[in-house]
Coordinates of C-alpha atoms in Angstrom, one line a residue:
X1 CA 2.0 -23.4 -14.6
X2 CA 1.0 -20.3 -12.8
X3 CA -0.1 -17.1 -14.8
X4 CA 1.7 -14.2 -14.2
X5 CA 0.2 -10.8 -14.6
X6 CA 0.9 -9.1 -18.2
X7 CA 4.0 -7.2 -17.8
X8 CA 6.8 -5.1 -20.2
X9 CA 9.3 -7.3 -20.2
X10 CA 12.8 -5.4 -18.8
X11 CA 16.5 -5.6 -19.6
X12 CA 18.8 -6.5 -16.6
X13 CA 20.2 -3.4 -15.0
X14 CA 24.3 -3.0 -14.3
X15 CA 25.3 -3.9 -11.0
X16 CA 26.0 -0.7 -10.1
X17 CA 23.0 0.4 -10.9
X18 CA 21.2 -1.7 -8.4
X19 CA 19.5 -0.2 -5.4
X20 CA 17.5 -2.8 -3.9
X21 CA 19.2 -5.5 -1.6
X22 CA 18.2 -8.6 0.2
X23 CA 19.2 -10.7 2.7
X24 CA 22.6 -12.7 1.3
X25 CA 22.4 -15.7 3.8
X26 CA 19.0 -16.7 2.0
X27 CA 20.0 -16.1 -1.5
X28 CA 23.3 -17.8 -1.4
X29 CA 21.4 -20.8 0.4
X30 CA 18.8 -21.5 -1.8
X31 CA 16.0 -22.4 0.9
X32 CA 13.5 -22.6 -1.7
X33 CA 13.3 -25.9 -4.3
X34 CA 13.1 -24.1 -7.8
X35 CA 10.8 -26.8 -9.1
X36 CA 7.5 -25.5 -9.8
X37 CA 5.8 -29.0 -8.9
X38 CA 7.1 -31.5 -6.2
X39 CA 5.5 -35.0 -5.2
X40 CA 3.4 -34.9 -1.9
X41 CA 6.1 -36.8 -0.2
X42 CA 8.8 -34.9 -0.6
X43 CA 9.2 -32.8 2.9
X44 CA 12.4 -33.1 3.7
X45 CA 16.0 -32.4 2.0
X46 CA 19.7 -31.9 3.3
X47 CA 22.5 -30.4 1.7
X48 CA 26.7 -30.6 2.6
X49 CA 29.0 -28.6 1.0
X50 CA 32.2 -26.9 2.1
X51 CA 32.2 -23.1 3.5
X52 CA 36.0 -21.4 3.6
X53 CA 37.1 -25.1 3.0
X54 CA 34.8 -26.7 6.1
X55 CA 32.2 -28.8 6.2
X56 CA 28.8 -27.5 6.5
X57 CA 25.5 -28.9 6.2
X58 CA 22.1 -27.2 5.4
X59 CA 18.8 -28.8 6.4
X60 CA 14.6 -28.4 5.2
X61 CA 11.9 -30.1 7.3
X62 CA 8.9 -29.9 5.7
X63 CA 5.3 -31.1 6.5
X64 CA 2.9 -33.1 4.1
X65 CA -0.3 -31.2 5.5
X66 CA 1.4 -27.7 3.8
X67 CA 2.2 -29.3 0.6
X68 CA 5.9 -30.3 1.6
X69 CA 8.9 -28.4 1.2
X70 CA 8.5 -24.7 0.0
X71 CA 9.1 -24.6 -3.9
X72 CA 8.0 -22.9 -7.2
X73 CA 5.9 -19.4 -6.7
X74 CA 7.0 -19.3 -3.0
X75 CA 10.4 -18.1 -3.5
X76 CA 8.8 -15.2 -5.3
X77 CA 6.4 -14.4 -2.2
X78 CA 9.6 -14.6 -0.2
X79 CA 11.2 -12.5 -2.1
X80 CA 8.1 -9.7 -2.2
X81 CA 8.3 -10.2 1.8
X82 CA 11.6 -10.0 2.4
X83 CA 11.5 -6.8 0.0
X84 CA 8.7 -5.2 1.9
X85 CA 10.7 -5.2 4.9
X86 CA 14.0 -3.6 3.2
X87 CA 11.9 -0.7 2.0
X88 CA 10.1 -0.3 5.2
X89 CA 14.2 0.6 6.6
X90 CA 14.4 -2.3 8.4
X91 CA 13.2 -1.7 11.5
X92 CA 11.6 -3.2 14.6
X93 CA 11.5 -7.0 15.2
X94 CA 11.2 -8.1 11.5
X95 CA 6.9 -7.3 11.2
X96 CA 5.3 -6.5 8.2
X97 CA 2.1 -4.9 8.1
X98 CA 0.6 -5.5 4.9
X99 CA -2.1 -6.7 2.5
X100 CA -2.0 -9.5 0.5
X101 CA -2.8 -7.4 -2.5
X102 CA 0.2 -5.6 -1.7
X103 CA 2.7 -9.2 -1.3
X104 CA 1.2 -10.1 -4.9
X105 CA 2.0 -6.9 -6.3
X106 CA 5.0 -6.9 -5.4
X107 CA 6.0 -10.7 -6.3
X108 CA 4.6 -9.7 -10.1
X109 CA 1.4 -12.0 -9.7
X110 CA -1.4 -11.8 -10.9
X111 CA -3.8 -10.6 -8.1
X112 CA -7.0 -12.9 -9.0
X113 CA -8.6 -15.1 -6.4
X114 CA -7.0 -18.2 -7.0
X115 CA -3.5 -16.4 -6.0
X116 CA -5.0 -15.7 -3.0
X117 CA -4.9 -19.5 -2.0
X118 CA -1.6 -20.1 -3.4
X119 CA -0.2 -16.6 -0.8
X120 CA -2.3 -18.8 2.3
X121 CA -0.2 -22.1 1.3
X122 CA 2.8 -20.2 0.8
X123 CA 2.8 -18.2 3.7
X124 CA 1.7 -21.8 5.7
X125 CA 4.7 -23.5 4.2
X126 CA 7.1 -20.5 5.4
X127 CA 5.5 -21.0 8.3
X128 CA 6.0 -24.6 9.5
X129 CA 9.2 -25.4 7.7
X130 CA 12.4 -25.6 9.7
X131 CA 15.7 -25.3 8.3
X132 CA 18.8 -25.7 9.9
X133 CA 22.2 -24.1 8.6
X134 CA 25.0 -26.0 10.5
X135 CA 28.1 -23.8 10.2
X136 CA 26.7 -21.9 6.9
X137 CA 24.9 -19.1 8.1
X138 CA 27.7 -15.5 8.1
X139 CA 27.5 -13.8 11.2
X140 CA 28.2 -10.7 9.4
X141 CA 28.7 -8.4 11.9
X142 CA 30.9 -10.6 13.9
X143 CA 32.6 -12.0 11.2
X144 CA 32.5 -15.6 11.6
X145 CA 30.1 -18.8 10.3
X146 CA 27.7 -19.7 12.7
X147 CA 25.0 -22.8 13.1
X148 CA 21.0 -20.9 12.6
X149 CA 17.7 -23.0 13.1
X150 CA 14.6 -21.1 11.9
X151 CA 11.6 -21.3 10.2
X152 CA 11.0 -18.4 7.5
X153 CA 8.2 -16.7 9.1
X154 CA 8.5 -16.6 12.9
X155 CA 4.7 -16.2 12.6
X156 CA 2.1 -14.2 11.0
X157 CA -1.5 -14.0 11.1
X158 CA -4.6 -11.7 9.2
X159 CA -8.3 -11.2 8.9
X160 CA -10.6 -12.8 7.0
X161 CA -14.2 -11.9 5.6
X162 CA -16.9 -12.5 8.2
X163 CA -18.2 -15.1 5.6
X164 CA -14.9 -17.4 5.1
X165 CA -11.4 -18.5 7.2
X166 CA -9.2 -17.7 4.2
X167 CA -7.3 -15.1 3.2
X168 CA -8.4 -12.6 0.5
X169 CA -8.3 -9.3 -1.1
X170 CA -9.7 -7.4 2.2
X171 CA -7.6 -9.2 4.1
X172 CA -5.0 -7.4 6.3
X173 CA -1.9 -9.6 7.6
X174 CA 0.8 -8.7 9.9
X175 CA 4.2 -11.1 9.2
X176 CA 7.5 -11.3 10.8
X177 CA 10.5 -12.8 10.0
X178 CA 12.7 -15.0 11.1
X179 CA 15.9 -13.9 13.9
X180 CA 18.4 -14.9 11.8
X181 CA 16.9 -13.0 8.9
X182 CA 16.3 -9.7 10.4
X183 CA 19.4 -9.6 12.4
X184 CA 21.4 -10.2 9.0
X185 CA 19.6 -7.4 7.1
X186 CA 20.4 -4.9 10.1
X187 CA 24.1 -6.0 9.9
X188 CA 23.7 -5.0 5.9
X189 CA 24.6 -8.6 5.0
X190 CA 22.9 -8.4 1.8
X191 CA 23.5 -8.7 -2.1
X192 CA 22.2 -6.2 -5.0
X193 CA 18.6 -7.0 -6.5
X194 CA 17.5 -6.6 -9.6
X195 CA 13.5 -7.0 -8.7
X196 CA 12.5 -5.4 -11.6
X197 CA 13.9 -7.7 -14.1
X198 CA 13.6 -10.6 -12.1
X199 CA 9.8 -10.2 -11.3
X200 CA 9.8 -9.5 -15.4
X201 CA 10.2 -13.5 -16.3
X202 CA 8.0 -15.4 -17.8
X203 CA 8.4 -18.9 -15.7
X204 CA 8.9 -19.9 -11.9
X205 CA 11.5 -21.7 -12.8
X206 CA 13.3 -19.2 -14.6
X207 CA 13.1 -16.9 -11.8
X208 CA 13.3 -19.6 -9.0
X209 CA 17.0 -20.2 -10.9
X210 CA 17.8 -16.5 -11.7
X211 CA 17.8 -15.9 -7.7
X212 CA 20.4 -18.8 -7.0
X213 CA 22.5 -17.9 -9.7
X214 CA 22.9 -14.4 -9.0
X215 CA 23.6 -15.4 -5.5
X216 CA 26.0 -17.5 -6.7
X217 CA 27.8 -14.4 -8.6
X218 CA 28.8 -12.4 -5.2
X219 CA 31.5 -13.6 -2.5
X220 CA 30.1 -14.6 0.6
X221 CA 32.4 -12.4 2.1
X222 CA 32.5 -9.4 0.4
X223 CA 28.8 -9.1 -1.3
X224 CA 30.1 -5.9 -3.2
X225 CA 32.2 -7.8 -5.6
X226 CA 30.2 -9.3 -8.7
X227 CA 32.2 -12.4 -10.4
X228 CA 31.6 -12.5 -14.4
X229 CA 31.5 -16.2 -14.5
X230 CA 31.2 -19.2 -11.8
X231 CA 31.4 -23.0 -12.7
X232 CA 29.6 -25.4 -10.5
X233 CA 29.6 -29.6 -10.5
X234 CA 26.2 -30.6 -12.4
X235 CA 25.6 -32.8 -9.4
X236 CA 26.6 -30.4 -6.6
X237 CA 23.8 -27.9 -8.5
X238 CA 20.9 -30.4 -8.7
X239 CA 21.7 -30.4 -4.9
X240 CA 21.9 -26.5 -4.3
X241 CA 18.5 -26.0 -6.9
X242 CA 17.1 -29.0 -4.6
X243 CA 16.0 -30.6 -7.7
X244 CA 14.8 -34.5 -6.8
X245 CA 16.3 -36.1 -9.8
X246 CA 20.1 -35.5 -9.8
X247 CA 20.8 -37.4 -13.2
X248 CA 23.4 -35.1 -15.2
X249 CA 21.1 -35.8 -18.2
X250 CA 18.1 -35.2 -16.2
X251 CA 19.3 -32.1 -14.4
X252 CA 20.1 -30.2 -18.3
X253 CA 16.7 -31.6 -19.0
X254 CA 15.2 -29.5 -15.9
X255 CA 17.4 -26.5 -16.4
X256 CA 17.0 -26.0 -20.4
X257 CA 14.1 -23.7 -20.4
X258 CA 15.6 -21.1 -17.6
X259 CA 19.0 -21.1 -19.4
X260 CA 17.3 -20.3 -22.7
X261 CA 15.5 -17.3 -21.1
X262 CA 18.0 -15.9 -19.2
X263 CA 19.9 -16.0 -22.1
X264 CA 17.5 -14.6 -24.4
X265 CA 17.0 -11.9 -21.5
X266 CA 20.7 -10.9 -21.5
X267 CA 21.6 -11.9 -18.5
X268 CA 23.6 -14.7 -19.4
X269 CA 25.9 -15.2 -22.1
X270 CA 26.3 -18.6 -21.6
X271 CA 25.6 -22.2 -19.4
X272 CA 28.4 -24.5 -21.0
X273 CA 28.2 -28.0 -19.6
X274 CA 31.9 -30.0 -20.0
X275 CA 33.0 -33.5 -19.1
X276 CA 30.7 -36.6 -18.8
X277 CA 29.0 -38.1 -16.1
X278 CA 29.3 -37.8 -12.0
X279 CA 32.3 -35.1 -13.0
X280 CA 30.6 -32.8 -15.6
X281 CA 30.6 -29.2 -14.9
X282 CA 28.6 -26.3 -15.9
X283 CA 29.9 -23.0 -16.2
X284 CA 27.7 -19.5 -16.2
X285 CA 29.1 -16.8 -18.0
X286 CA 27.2 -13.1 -17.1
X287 CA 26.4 -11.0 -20.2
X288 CA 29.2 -8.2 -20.0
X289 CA 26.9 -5.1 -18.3
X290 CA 28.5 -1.5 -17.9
X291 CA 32.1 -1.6 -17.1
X292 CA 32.6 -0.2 -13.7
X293 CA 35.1 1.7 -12.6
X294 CA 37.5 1.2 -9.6
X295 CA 35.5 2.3 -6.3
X296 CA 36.5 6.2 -5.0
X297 CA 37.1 7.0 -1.6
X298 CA 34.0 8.6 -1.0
X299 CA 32.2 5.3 -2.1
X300 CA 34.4 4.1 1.0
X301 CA 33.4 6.9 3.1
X302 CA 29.2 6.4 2.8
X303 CA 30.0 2.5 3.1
X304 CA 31.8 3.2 6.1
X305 CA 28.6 4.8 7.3
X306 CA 26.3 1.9 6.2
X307 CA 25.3 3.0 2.9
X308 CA 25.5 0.0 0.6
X309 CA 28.3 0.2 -2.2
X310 CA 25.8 0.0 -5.0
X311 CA 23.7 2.6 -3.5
X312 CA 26.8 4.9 -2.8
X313 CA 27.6 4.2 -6.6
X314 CA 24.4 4.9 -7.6
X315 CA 24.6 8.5 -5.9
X316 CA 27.7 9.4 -7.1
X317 CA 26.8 8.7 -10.9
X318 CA 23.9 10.5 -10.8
X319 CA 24.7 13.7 -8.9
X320 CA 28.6 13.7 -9.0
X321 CA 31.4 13.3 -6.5
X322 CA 31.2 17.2 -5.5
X323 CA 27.6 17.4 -4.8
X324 CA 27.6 14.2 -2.8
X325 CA 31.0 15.3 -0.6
X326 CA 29.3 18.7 0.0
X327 CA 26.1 16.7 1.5
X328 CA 28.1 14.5 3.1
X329 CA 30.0 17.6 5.1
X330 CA 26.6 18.7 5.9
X331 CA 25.1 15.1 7.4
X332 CA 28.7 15.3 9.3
X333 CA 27.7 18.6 11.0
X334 CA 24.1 17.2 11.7
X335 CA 25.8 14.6 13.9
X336 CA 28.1 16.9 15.3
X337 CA 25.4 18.9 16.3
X338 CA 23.5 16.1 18.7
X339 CA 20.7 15.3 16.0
X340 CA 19.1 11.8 17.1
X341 CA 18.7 9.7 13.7
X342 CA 16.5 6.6 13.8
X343 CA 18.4 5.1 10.7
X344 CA 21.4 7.2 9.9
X345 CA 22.3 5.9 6.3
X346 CA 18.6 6.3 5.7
X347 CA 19.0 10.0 6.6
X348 CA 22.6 10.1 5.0
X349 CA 20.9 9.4 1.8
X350 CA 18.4 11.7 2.1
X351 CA 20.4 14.6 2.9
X352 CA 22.2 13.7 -0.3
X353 CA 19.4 13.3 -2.4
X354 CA 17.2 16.4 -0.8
X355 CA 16.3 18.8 -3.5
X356 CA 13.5 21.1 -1.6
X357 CA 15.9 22.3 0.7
X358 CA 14.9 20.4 3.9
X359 CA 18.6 21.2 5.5
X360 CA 19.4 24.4 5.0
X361 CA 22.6 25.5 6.6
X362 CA 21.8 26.5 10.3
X363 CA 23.9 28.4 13.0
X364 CA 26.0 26.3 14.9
X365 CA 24.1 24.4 17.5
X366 CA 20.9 24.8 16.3
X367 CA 19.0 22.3 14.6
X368 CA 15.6 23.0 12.8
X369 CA 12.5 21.0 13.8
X370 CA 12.3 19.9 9.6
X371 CA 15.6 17.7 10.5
X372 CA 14.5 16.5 14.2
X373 CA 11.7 15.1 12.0
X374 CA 12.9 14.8 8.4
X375 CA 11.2 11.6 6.7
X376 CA 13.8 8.8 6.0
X377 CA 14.3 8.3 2.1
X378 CA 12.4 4.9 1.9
X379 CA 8.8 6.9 2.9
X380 CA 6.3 5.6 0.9
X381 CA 5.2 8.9 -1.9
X382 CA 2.0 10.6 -0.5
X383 CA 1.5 12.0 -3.9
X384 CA 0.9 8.4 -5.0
X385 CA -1.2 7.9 -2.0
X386 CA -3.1 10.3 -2.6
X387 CA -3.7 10.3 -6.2
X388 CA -7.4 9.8 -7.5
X389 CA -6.0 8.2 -10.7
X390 CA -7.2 4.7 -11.0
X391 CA -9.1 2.1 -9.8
X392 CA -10.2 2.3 -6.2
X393 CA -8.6 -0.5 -5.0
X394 CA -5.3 1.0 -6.1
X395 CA -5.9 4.1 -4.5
X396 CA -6.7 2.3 -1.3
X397 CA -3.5 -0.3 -1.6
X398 CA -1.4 3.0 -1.8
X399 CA -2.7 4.4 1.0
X400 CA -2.6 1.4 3.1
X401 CA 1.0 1.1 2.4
X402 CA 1.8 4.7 3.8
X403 CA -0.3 4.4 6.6
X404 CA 1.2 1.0 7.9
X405 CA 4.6 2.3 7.1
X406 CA 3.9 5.0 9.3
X407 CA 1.9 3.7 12.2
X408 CA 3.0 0.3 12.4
X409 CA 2.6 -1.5 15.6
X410 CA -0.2 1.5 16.9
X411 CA -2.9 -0.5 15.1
X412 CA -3.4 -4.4 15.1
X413 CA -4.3 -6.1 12.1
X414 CA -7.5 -6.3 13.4
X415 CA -7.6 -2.5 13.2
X416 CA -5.6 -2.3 9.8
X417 CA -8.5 -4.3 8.4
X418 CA -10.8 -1.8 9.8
X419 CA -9.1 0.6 8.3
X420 CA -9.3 -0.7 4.6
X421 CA -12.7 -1.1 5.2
X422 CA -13.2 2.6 5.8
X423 CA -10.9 4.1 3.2
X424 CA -13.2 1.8 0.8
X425 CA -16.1 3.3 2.6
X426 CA -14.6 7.0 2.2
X427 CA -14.4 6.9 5.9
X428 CA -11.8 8.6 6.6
X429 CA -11.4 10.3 2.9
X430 CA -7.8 8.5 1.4
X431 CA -6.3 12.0 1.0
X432 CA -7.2 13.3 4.1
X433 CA -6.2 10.3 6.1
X434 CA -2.7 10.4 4.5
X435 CA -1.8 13.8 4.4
X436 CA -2.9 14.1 8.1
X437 CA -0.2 10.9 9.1
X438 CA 2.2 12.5 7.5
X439 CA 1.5 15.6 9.0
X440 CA 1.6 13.7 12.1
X441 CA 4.7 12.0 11.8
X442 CA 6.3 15.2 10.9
X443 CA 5.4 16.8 14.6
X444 CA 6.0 13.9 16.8
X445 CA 1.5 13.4 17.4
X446 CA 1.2 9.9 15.6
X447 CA 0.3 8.0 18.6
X448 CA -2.4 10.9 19.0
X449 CA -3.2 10.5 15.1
X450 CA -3.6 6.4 15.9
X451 CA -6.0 7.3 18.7
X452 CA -8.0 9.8 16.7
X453 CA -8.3 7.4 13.8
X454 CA -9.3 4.9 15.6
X455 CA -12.4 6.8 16.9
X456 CA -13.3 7.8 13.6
X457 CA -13.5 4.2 12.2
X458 CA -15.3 3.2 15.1
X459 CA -17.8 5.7 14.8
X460 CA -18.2 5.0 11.3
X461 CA -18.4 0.7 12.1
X462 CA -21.0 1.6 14.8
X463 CA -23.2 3.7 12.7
X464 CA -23.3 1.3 9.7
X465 CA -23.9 -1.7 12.3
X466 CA -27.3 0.6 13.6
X467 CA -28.3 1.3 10.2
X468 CA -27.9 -2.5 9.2
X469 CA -30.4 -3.3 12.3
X470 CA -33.1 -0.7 11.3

């Protein structure tokens, strides 16, 4: 069994209380066999099962030379990934600029060398698999079930040392995902994530099971609305978990761990099985969480403007319905007043949440250059950043995650790996180099800032390459 790294050990949160999402398509789905350990030979698997009372089908082609079918600790680097991308706002074609230090993190692995090889098979297996959902992937935006073939990753590649092909802790990687999967997440077709609980398991499995169930707890159609119980045929879940043996008795067998910890955990109350054989059910009851109350209609009003209900909740709890209608009437005016937002319910949010006075109240068709350029709410904190607490490779993994946030396609990952080498290096200095991209971003120069940069690390490559030759 893989190690995980030591971690306090965290209570599930309410629904409403969620603000992370991902994709719903892929969680409801289950691409990702929960079994930590699968025979070499199993590469391929096909699921049917009804959608709105139609027949659909999903499909997994693997490939023997990966491993076979993605399973076990690759659902959590999916996860990381697909969560990487969510908190970047979503944007672009689906890339990721990243570290693999950074996909670790954020999966709740341990970042030791070995995990290194196990990111490089995961990411090959995410890579090569095809999957086909015939009539069950929801074209959200266009309201209907549609047929999707994709593979996971529509491609990535990274750096390696000079000395090895592999990837490792210097390594910088640039991912993207799959069509289907970014074009979903735009259209907000997603479900609430509890990543801090989840990553908080102790077992693969556990957490390989958690993700299906609590897909399993929202309508397909309406991802806002949490169910407090679900039962499910024994043998129709082998299927969906994409567990070989499909054996009732076999299946509780396989399952018994997970249900113990997730009840344990407080997320379950209960996994009842009933009835014998081919027919025997099992039925999930959810620990009861914070009641919630009916939705407002200002919850409607930020959904309507592609905030996420739990997010909208979230907002309102913590700073009241008055405070949050008041900012609301203030982003309404921005819009009136011709300002050109990159991600409006990314601004939206922040407008809300803005406690520094970035939006002042301004004369009527005047808008100050703070707002043309306000950062979105999902920045990355150049506090953190910058902060000289802690190991160095922390400090550099916090900067790298601003910088690539901010520059994103300017630099290659070529370049990005240059540039980890010369924050290690102290060339450019981490707080410096930070500060100045924000500075950057905030008047409209980072393309100049990318340029710049890049002659400084270049500089600094070229002199350490003459004083290796002396």
């Amino acid at each position: 069994m893989a190690r995980r790294k030591s971690q306090e050990k965290q209570a599930p949160k309410p629904v409403g209380q969620l603000t992370r999402m991902e994709e719903a398509n892929v969680a409801r789905l289950g691409l990702i066999s929960i079994q930590e350990r699968i025979p070499a030979d199993f590469t391929t698997w096909t699921v049917n099962f009804q959608v709105d009372g139609r027949p659909a089908k999903l499909t997994c082609i693997g490939s023997p030379d990966v491993g076979g079918v993605p399973h076990g600790l690759d659902g959590d680097i999916a996860t990381a990934l697909m969560d990487l991308y969510v908190e970047a706002g979503a944007l672009g074609d689906g890339r990721i600029h990243t570290t693999p230090y950074q996909i670790l993190t954020r999966a709740g692995l341990d970042t030791s060398g070995r995990y290194y090889q196990i990111l490089n098979q995961t990411l090959l297996r995410l890579r090569s698999t095809t999957y086909k959902a015939s009539e069950a992937w929801r074209d959200h935006g266009r309201g209907r079930w549609t047929t999707a073939t994709f593979n996971y990753l529509a491609d990535f590649e990274y750096t390696s040392d000079s000395d090895q092909t592999e990837l490792s802790s210097s390594s910088a990687i640039t991912i993207r995902l799959a069509d289907p999967i970014v074009a979903s997440i735009r259209a907000r077709y997603t479900k609430p994530l509890d990543l801090e609980f989840l990553t908080s398991l102790e077992r693969p499995l556990t957490r390989a099971l958690y993700r299906l169930i609590d897909a399993r707890r929202y309508n397909p159609l309406n991802p806002d609305e949490p169910l407090m119980e679900f039962t499910v045929s024994v043998t129709e879940w082998a299927e969906a978990c994409k567990i070989l043996e499909r054996k009732a008795t076999r299946v509780r067998i396989q399952l018994k761990s997970a249900h113990d910890e997730l009840i344990e955990r407080q997320y379950l109350s209960g996994a009842e099985y009933t009835g014998r054989g081919v027919k025997q059910l099992l039925t999930y009851t959810f620990a009861a969480g914070q009641p919630r109350l009916p939705d407002s209609g200002l919850v409607a009003a930020l959904t309507a403007l592609q905030v996420s209900a739990a997010v909208a909740r979230k907002l309102i709890t913590e700073l009241g319905e008055a405070h949050v209608q008041v900012r609301l009437a203030k982003f309404n005016q921005l819009m009136a007043r011709g300002y050109k937002a990159r991600n409006r319910s990314a601004l939206l949010v922040d407008v809300i949440k803005d406690s520094e006075g970035k939006y002042p109240d301004e004369p009527e068709g005047v808008i100050p250059l703070r707002e043309r350029h306000a950062a979105p709410a999902y920045m990355p904190s150049l506090d953190e950043a910058a902060s000289d607490d802690g190991p160095l490779e922390a400090q550099v993994e916090a900067a790298m995650k601003t910088l690539q946030f901010l520059l994103r396609e300017r630099l290659s990952v070529n370049e990005y790996a240059l540039l980890r080498a010369g924050l290690i290096a102290g060339q450019p200095d981490i707080k410096t180099a930070t500060r100045e991209a924000a500075a950057a971003k905030v008047s409209g120069r980072l393309d100049q800032y990318a340029l710049d940069l890049l002659t400084v690390l270049h500089a600094a490559l070229n002199r350490a390459t003459r004083s290796a030759r002396a």
